[in-house]
PDB file of C-alpha atoms in Angstrom:
ATOM      1  CA  UNK E   1       9.623   8.190  32.820  1.00 42.00           C
ATOM      2  CA  UNK E   2      11.979   8.466  34.691  1.00 43.00           C
ATOM      3  CA  UNK E   3      14.965   9.490  33.196  1.00 42.00           C
ATOM      4  CA  UNK E   4      18.285   8.457  34.317  1.00 42.00           C
ATOM      5  CA  UNK E   5      21.377   9.894  34.515  1.00 42.00           C
ATOM      6  CA  UNK E   6      24.586   9.199  33.066  1.00 43.00           C
ATOM      7  CA  UNK E   7      25.951   8.324  37.001  1.00 41.00           C
ATOM      8  CA  UNK E   8      22.774   7.780  38.290  1.00 40.00           C
ATOM      9  CA  UNK E   9      23.293   4.931  41.031  1.00 41.00           C
ATOM     10  CA  UNK E  10      21.257   1.597  40.864  1.00 40.00           C
ATOM     11  CA  UNK E  11      17.736   2.396  42.857  1.00 39.00           C
ATOM     12  CA  UNK E  12      18.384  -0.304  45.260  1.00 39.00           C
ATOM     13  CA  UNK E  13      22.042   0.311  46.179  1.00 38.00           C
ATOM     14  CA  UNK E  14      24.192  -1.935  47.914  1.00 40.00           C
ATOM     15  CA  UNK E  15      24.187  -0.841  51.508  1.00 42.00           C
ATOM     16  CA  UNK E  16      20.933  -2.772  51.907  1.00 46.00           C
ATOM     17  CA  UNK E  17      18.113   0.430  51.063  1.00 50.00           C
ATOM     18  CA  UNK E  18      14.952  -0.499  48.462  1.00 49.00           C
ATOM     19  CA  UNK E  19      12.550  -3.064  49.609  1.00 48.00           C
ATOM     20  CA  UNK E  20      13.147  -6.019  51.616  1.00 53.00           C
ATOM     21  CA  UNK E  21      12.772  -9.678  50.812  1.00 55.00           C
ATOM     22  CA  UNK E  22       8.392 -10.198  50.113  1.00 54.00           C
ATOM     23  CA  UNK E  23       7.817  -7.022  49.826  1.00 52.00           C
ATOM     24  CA  UNK E  24       6.779  -4.958  46.562  1.00 45.00           C
ATOM     25  CA  UNK E  25       5.799  -2.686  44.544  1.00 50.00           C
ATOM     26  CA  UNK E  26       2.435  -1.763  42.620  1.00 55.00           C
ATOM     27  CA  UNK E  27       2.103   0.506  39.717  1.00 54.00           C
ATOM     28  CA  UNK E  28      -0.914   2.079  38.034  1.00 58.00           C
ATOM     29  CA  UNK E  29      -0.812   3.187  35.081  1.00 59.00           C
ATOM     30  CA  UNK E  30      -3.531   5.188  33.750  1.00 71.00           C
ATOM     31  CA  UNK E  31      -5.203   3.460  30.466  1.00 69.00           C
ATOM     32  CA  UNK E  32      -3.625   0.127  30.194  1.00 63.00           C
ATOM     33  CA  UNK E  33      -6.337  -1.797  30.410  1.00 69.00           C
ATOM     34  CA  UNK E  34      -7.172   0.034  27.752  1.00 68.00           C
ATOM     35  CA  UNK E  35      -4.133  -0.575  24.882  1.00 58.00           C
ATOM     36  CA  UNK E  36      -4.156  -4.647  26.019  1.00 60.00           C
ATOM     37  CA  UNK E  37      -7.735  -4.369  24.470  1.00 61.00           C
ATOM     38  CA  UNK E  38      -6.053  -2.370  21.874  1.00 57.00           C
ATOM     39  CA  UNK E  39      -3.094  -4.873  21.407  1.00 56.00           C
ATOM     40  CA  UNK E  40      -5.766  -7.587  21.703  1.00 57.00           C
ATOM     41  CA  UNK E  41      -5.878 -10.995  19.333  1.00 58.00           C
ATOM     42  CA  UNK E  42      -9.101 -10.369  18.200  1.00 65.00           C
ATOM     43  CA  UNK E  43      -8.745  -6.355  18.153  1.00 72.00           C
ATOM     44  CA  UNK E  44      -5.663  -6.256  16.118  1.00 81.00           C
ATOM     45  CA  UNK E  45      -5.011  -9.333  13.626  1.00 82.00           C
ATOM     46  CA  UNK E  46      -7.867 -10.178  12.082  1.00 86.00           C
ATOM     47  CA  UNK E  47      -7.758  -6.536  10.818  1.00 88.00           C
ATOM     48  CA  UNK E  48      -4.595  -6.274  10.124  1.00 86.00           C
ATOM     49  CA  UNK E  49      -4.686 -10.035   8.784  1.00 89.00           C
ATOM     50  CA  UNK E  50      -7.892  -8.976   6.128  1.00 91.00           C
ATOM     51  CA  UNK E  51      -5.387  -5.489   4.979  1.00 91.00           C
ATOM     52  CA  UNK E  52      -2.298  -8.168   4.220  1.00 91.00           C
ATOM     53  CA  UNK E  53      -4.982 -10.144   2.672  1.00 94.00           C
ATOM     54  CA  UNK E  54      -6.204  -7.526   0.808  1.00 94.00           C
ATOM     55  CA  UNK E  55      -3.387  -6.622  -0.590  1.00 93.00           C
ATOM     56  CA  UNK E  56      -1.391  -9.790  -1.626  1.00 93.00           C
ATOM     57  CA  UNK E  57      -5.784 -11.134  -3.447  1.00 95.00           C
ATOM     58  CA  UNK E  58      -4.353  -6.992  -5.102  1.00 94.00           C
ATOM     59  CA  UNK E  59      -0.425  -8.074  -6.526  1.00 93.00           C
ATOM     60  CA  UNK E  60      -0.890 -10.912  -6.850  1.00 93.00           C
ATOM     61  CA  UNK E  61      -3.997 -10.328  -9.694  1.00 94.00           C
ATOM     62  CA  UNK E  62      -1.929  -7.489 -11.002  1.00 92.00           C
ATOM     63  CA  UNK E  63       0.762  -9.143 -11.183  1.00 90.00           C
ATOM     64  CA  UNK E  64      -1.013 -12.333 -13.338  1.00 91.00           C
ATOM     65  CA  UNK E  65      -2.373  -9.652 -15.584  1.00 90.00           C
ATOM     66  CA  UNK E  66       1.195  -9.093 -16.166  1.00 86.00           C
ATOM     67  CA  UNK E  67       1.865 -12.664 -17.008  1.00 86.00           C
ATOM     68  CA  UNK E  68       2.667 -12.984 -20.620  1.00 82.00           C
ATOM     69  CA  UNK E  69       1.111 -16.303 -21.292  1.00 78.00           C
ATOM     70  CA  UNK E  70       1.358 -18.831 -23.750  1.00 77.00           C
ATOM     71  CA  UNK E  71       0.128 -22.330 -22.365  1.00 79.00           C
ATOM     72  CA  UNK E  72      -0.754 -20.667 -18.779  1.00 85.00           C
ATOM     73  CA  UNK E  73       1.597 -21.974 -16.851  1.00 89.00           C
ATOM     74  CA  UNK E  74       3.901 -19.082 -15.079  1.00 89.00           C
ATOM     75  CA  UNK E  75       0.352 -17.223 -14.093  1.00 90.00           C
ATOM     76  CA  UNK E  76      -1.219 -20.044 -12.674  1.00 93.00           C
ATOM     77  CA  UNK E  77       2.142 -20.706 -10.637  1.00 93.00           C
ATOM     78  CA  UNK E  78       1.946 -17.389  -8.694  1.00 92.00           C
ATOM     79  CA  UNK E  79       0.082 -17.372  -6.032  1.00 93.00           C
ATOM     80  CA  UNK E  80       0.226 -15.905  -2.281  1.00 94.00           C
ATOM     81  CA  UNK E  81       0.762 -16.986   1.475  1.00 92.00           C
ATOM     82  CA  UNK E  82      -0.472 -14.813   4.367  1.00 91.00           C
ATOM     83  CA  UNK E  83       0.716 -16.016   7.571  1.00 88.00           C
ATOM     84  CA  UNK E  84      -1.754 -15.044  10.178  1.00 84.00           C
ATOM     85  CA  UNK E  85       0.553 -15.084  13.470  1.00 79.00           C
ATOM     86  CA  UNK E  86       3.575 -13.209  11.387  1.00 79.00           C
ATOM     87  CA  UNK E  87       1.516 -10.736  10.201  1.00 81.00           C
ATOM     88  CA  UNK E  88       3.674 -11.672   6.640  1.00 83.00           C
ATOM     89  CA  UNK E  89       2.442 -11.742   3.310  1.00 89.00           C
ATOM     90  CA  UNK E  90       4.387 -13.385   0.153  1.00 90.00           C
ATOM     91  CA  UNK E  91       3.810 -13.099  -3.069  1.00 91.00           C
ATOM     92  CA  UNK E  92       5.909 -15.325  -5.302  1.00 89.00           C
ATOM     93  CA  UNK E  93       6.294 -18.138  -7.789  1.00 91.00           C
ATOM     94  CA  UNK E  94       8.936 -21.351  -8.116  1.00 90.00           C
ATOM     95  CA  UNK E  95       8.415 -21.526 -11.760  1.00 89.00           C
ATOM     96  CA  UNK E  96      12.697 -21.265 -12.412  1.00 88.00           C
ATOM     97  CA  UNK E  97      12.007 -19.876 -15.939  1.00 84.00           C
ATOM     98  CA  UNK E  98      10.056 -16.482 -14.136  1.00 85.00           C
ATOM     99  CA  UNK E  99      13.004 -14.687 -12.974  1.00 85.00           C
ATOM    100  CA  UNK E 100      14.108 -14.180 -17.181  1.00 83.00           C
ATOM    101  CA  UNK E 101      10.505 -13.668 -17.510  1.00 82.00           C
ATOM    102  CA  UNK E 102      10.904 -10.926 -15.203  1.00 83.00           C
ATOM    103  CA  UNK E 103      13.453  -9.058 -15.823  1.00 81.00           C
ATOM    104  CA  UNK E 104      14.391 -10.784 -19.395  1.00 82.00           C
ATOM    105  CA  UNK E 105      18.070 -11.576 -20.412  1.00 84.00           C
ATOM    106  CA  UNK E 106      20.307  -9.547 -22.185  1.00 85.00           C
ATOM    107  CA  UNK E 107      21.557 -10.821 -25.734  1.00 88.00           C
ATOM    108  CA  UNK E 108      23.296 -14.268 -25.264  1.00 90.00           C
ATOM    109  CA  UNK E 109      22.872 -17.022 -27.195  1.00 94.00           C
ATOM    110  CA  UNK E 110      20.372 -19.135 -25.983  1.00 91.00           C
ATOM    111  CA  UNK E 111      20.435 -23.550 -27.081  1.00 93.00           C
ATOM    112  CA  UNK E 112      18.646 -23.933 -29.850  1.00 94.00           C
ATOM    113  CA  UNK E 113      16.574 -26.532 -28.558  1.00 92.00           C
ATOM    114  CA  UNK E 114      15.573 -24.271 -25.408  1.00 87.00           C
ATOM    115  CA  UNK E 115      13.877 -22.167 -27.739  1.00 86.00           C
ATOM    116  CA  UNK E 116      12.484 -24.398 -29.986  1.00 90.00           C
ATOM    117  CA  UNK E 117       9.177 -25.115 -28.328  1.00 87.00           C
ATOM    118  CA  UNK E 118       8.700 -21.614 -27.821  1.00 82.00           C
ATOM    119  CA  UNK E 119       9.305 -20.514 -31.383  1.00 87.00           C
ATOM    120  CA  UNK E 120       7.551 -23.549 -33.120  1.00 90.00           C
ATOM    121  CA  UNK E 121       3.709 -22.242 -30.376  1.00 86.00           C
ATOM    122  CA  UNK E 122       5.257 -19.488 -32.202  1.00 84.00           C
ATOM    123  CA  UNK E 123       4.981 -19.995 -35.900  1.00 91.00           C
ATOM    124  CA  UNK E 124       8.909 -19.242 -35.725  1.00 91.00           C
ATOM    125  CA  UNK E 125      12.113 -20.528 -36.843  1.00 93.00           C
ATOM    126  CA  UNK E 126      13.901 -21.934 -33.452  1.00 92.00           C
ATOM    127  CA  UNK E 127      16.922 -20.672 -35.293  1.00 93.00           C
ATOM    128  CA  UNK E 128      16.107 -16.944 -35.924  1.00 92.00           C
ATOM    129  CA  UNK E 129      14.491 -16.249 -32.584  1.00 89.00           C
ATOM    130  CA  UNK E 130      17.725 -17.796 -30.979  1.00 91.00           C
ATOM    131  CA  UNK E 131      19.833 -15.535 -33.429  1.00 92.00           C
ATOM    132  CA  UNK E 132      17.471 -12.307 -31.944  1.00 88.00           C
ATOM    133  CA  UNK E 133      18.023 -12.700 -28.417  1.00 87.00           C
ATOM    134  CA  UNK E 134      21.571 -13.111 -29.824  1.00 90.00           C
ATOM    135  CA  UNK E 135      21.223  -9.759 -31.342  1.00 89.00           C
ATOM    136  CA  UNK E 136      18.561  -8.393 -28.748  1.00 85.00           C
ATOM    137  CA  UNK E 137      18.329 -10.489 -25.173  1.00 84.00           C
ATOM    138  CA  UNK E 138      14.202 -11.236 -24.464  1.00 80.00           C
ATOM    139  CA  UNK E 139      11.385  -9.602 -24.321  1.00 67.00           C
ATOM    140  CA  UNK E 140      13.469  -6.263 -25.298  1.00 49.00           C
ATOM    141  CA  UNK E 141      11.225  -3.315 -25.208  1.00 50.00           C
ATOM    142  CA  UNK E 142       8.035  -4.958 -23.299  1.00 50.00           C
ATOM    143  CA  UNK E 143       9.434  -2.510 -20.486  1.00 48.00           C
ATOM    144  CA  UNK E 144       9.312   0.612 -22.336  1.00 51.00           C
ATOM    145  CA  UNK E 145       5.695  -1.339 -22.988  1.00 53.00           C
ATOM    146  CA  UNK E 146       4.810  -1.752 -19.828  1.00 50.00           C
ATOM    147  CA  UNK E 147       5.971   2.057 -18.768  1.00 49.00           C
ATOM    148  CA  UNK E 148       8.426   0.350 -16.354  1.00 46.00           C
ATOM    149  CA  UNK E 149      11.400   2.176 -18.747  1.00 48.00           C
ATOM    150  CA  UNK E 150      14.745   1.348 -17.697  1.00 45.00           C
ATOM    151  CA  UNK E 151      14.505   0.565 -14.452  1.00 43.00           C
ATOM    152  CA  UNK E 152      16.337  -3.327 -14.494  1.00 42.00           C
ATOM    153  CA  UNK E 153      17.850  -2.653 -18.175  1.00 41.00           C
ATOM    154  CA  UNK E 154      14.947  -3.020 -21.281  1.00 43.00           C
ATOM    155  CA  UNK E 155      14.187  -6.524 -21.147  1.00 51.00           C
ATOM    156  CA  UNK E 156      12.241  -8.442 -19.209  1.00 64.00           C
ATOM    157  CA  UNK E 157       8.054  -8.257 -18.051  1.00 72.00           C
ATOM    158  CA  UNK E 158       8.458  -6.718 -15.339  1.00 78.00           C
ATOM    159  CA  UNK E 159       5.346  -8.176 -14.102  1.00 82.00           C
ATOM    160  CA  UNK E 160       6.108  -8.543 -10.403  1.00 85.00           C
ATOM    161  CA  UNK E 161       7.236  -5.149 -10.560  1.00 85.00           C
ATOM    162  CA  UNK E 162       4.069  -3.906 -11.392  1.00 86.00           C
ATOM    163  CA  UNK E 163       2.346  -5.955  -8.931  1.00 88.00           C
ATOM    164  CA  UNK E 164       4.184  -4.021  -6.485  1.00 88.00           C
ATOM    165  CA  UNK E 165       3.474  -1.176  -7.949  1.00 89.00           C
ATOM    166  CA  UNK E 166      -0.246  -1.258  -7.130  1.00 91.00           C
ATOM    167  CA  UNK E 167       0.319  -2.552  -3.952  1.00 89.00           C
ATOM    168  CA  UNK E 168       1.637   0.798  -3.419  1.00 89.00           C
ATOM    169  CA  UNK E 169      -1.114   2.987  -5.456  1.00 92.00           C
ATOM    170  CA  UNK E 170      -3.713   0.521  -2.748  1.00 93.00           C
ATOM    171  CA  UNK E 171      -1.403   0.668   0.563  1.00 90.00           C
ATOM    172  CA  UNK E 172      -2.648   4.089   1.466  1.00 90.00           C
ATOM    173  CA  UNK E 173      -6.452   3.018   1.212  1.00 92.00           C
ATOM    174  CA  UNK E 174      -5.769  -0.129   3.112  1.00 92.00           C
ATOM    175  CA  UNK E 175      -3.555   1.189   5.892  1.00 89.00           C
ATOM    176  CA  UNK E 176      -6.343   3.725   6.044  1.00 91.00           C
ATOM    177  CA  UNK E 177      -9.534   1.147   6.647  1.00 94.00           C
ATOM    178  CA  UNK E 178      -7.010  -1.507   8.680  1.00 90.00           C
ATOM    179  CA  UNK E 179      -7.300   1.525  11.538  1.00 89.00           C
ATOM    180  CA  UNK E 180     -10.765   2.331  10.971  1.00 92.00           C
ATOM    181  CA  UNK E 181     -11.352  -1.405  11.413  1.00 90.00           C
ATOM    182  CA  UNK E 182      -9.362  -1.577  14.753  1.00 86.00           C
ATOM    183  CA  UNK E 183     -10.780   1.831  15.601  1.00 87.00           C
ATOM    184  CA  UNK E 184     -14.353   0.962  15.824  1.00 89.00           C
ATOM    185  CA  UNK E 185     -13.418  -2.370  17.083  1.00 83.00           C
ATOM    186  CA  UNK E 186     -11.689  -0.974  20.087  1.00 78.00           C
ATOM    187  CA  UNK E 187     -14.452   2.221  20.760  1.00 84.00           C
ATOM    188  CA  UNK E 188     -17.728  -0.158  20.767  1.00 81.00           C
ATOM    189  CA  UNK E 189     -15.319  -2.577  23.004  1.00 69.00           C
ATOM    190  CA  UNK E 190     -15.662  -5.919  20.628  1.00 58.00           C
ATOM    191  CA  UNK E 191     -12.648  -8.004  19.316  1.00 51.00           C
ATOM    192  CA  UNK E 192     -11.866 -10.073  22.259  1.00 49.00           C
ATOM    193  CA  UNK E 193     -11.313 -13.554  19.904  1.00 46.00           C
ATOM    194  CA  UNK E 194     -10.400 -14.514  16.849  1.00 41.00           C
TER     195      UNK E 194
END
């Protein structure tokens, strides 16, 4: 490595010193071939993709486990994707009301018609449910039962937050597993294919 001083001159000066047209410099970097092999698609990408698969499956399953269900629509629509090119995983849902189940709502008076179906499924009076939401918000105490305390308020189920917590618990073991696989592939000289 060559340090560049604040007032250093460029390698090729205006006086014409330096390389002539057609000349080249060859630099040999010790260990470059091994580094390139370590970063090859098959050596790194496959263990990293497996890592993302395992992590996203764990987070998805924990999220579904803590999702409240009536008919299972929300839990059945918690999805995961793994982008094998950019090495990125995502656990998500496109269900519009999911954020209200996740975070809950503060006290407000909902339209009775909006809670009527849920109330009937649970044998409750729609007007009474609406008044309860007006007084307490939704899912009061559900976060405390799940050990979430007041991280975003006392409302909501926090199922994605619990999934994320599982991911954080899984991370050290899964990282070790991935790096062990990469080391194994590197030392065996394999992994040049997808």
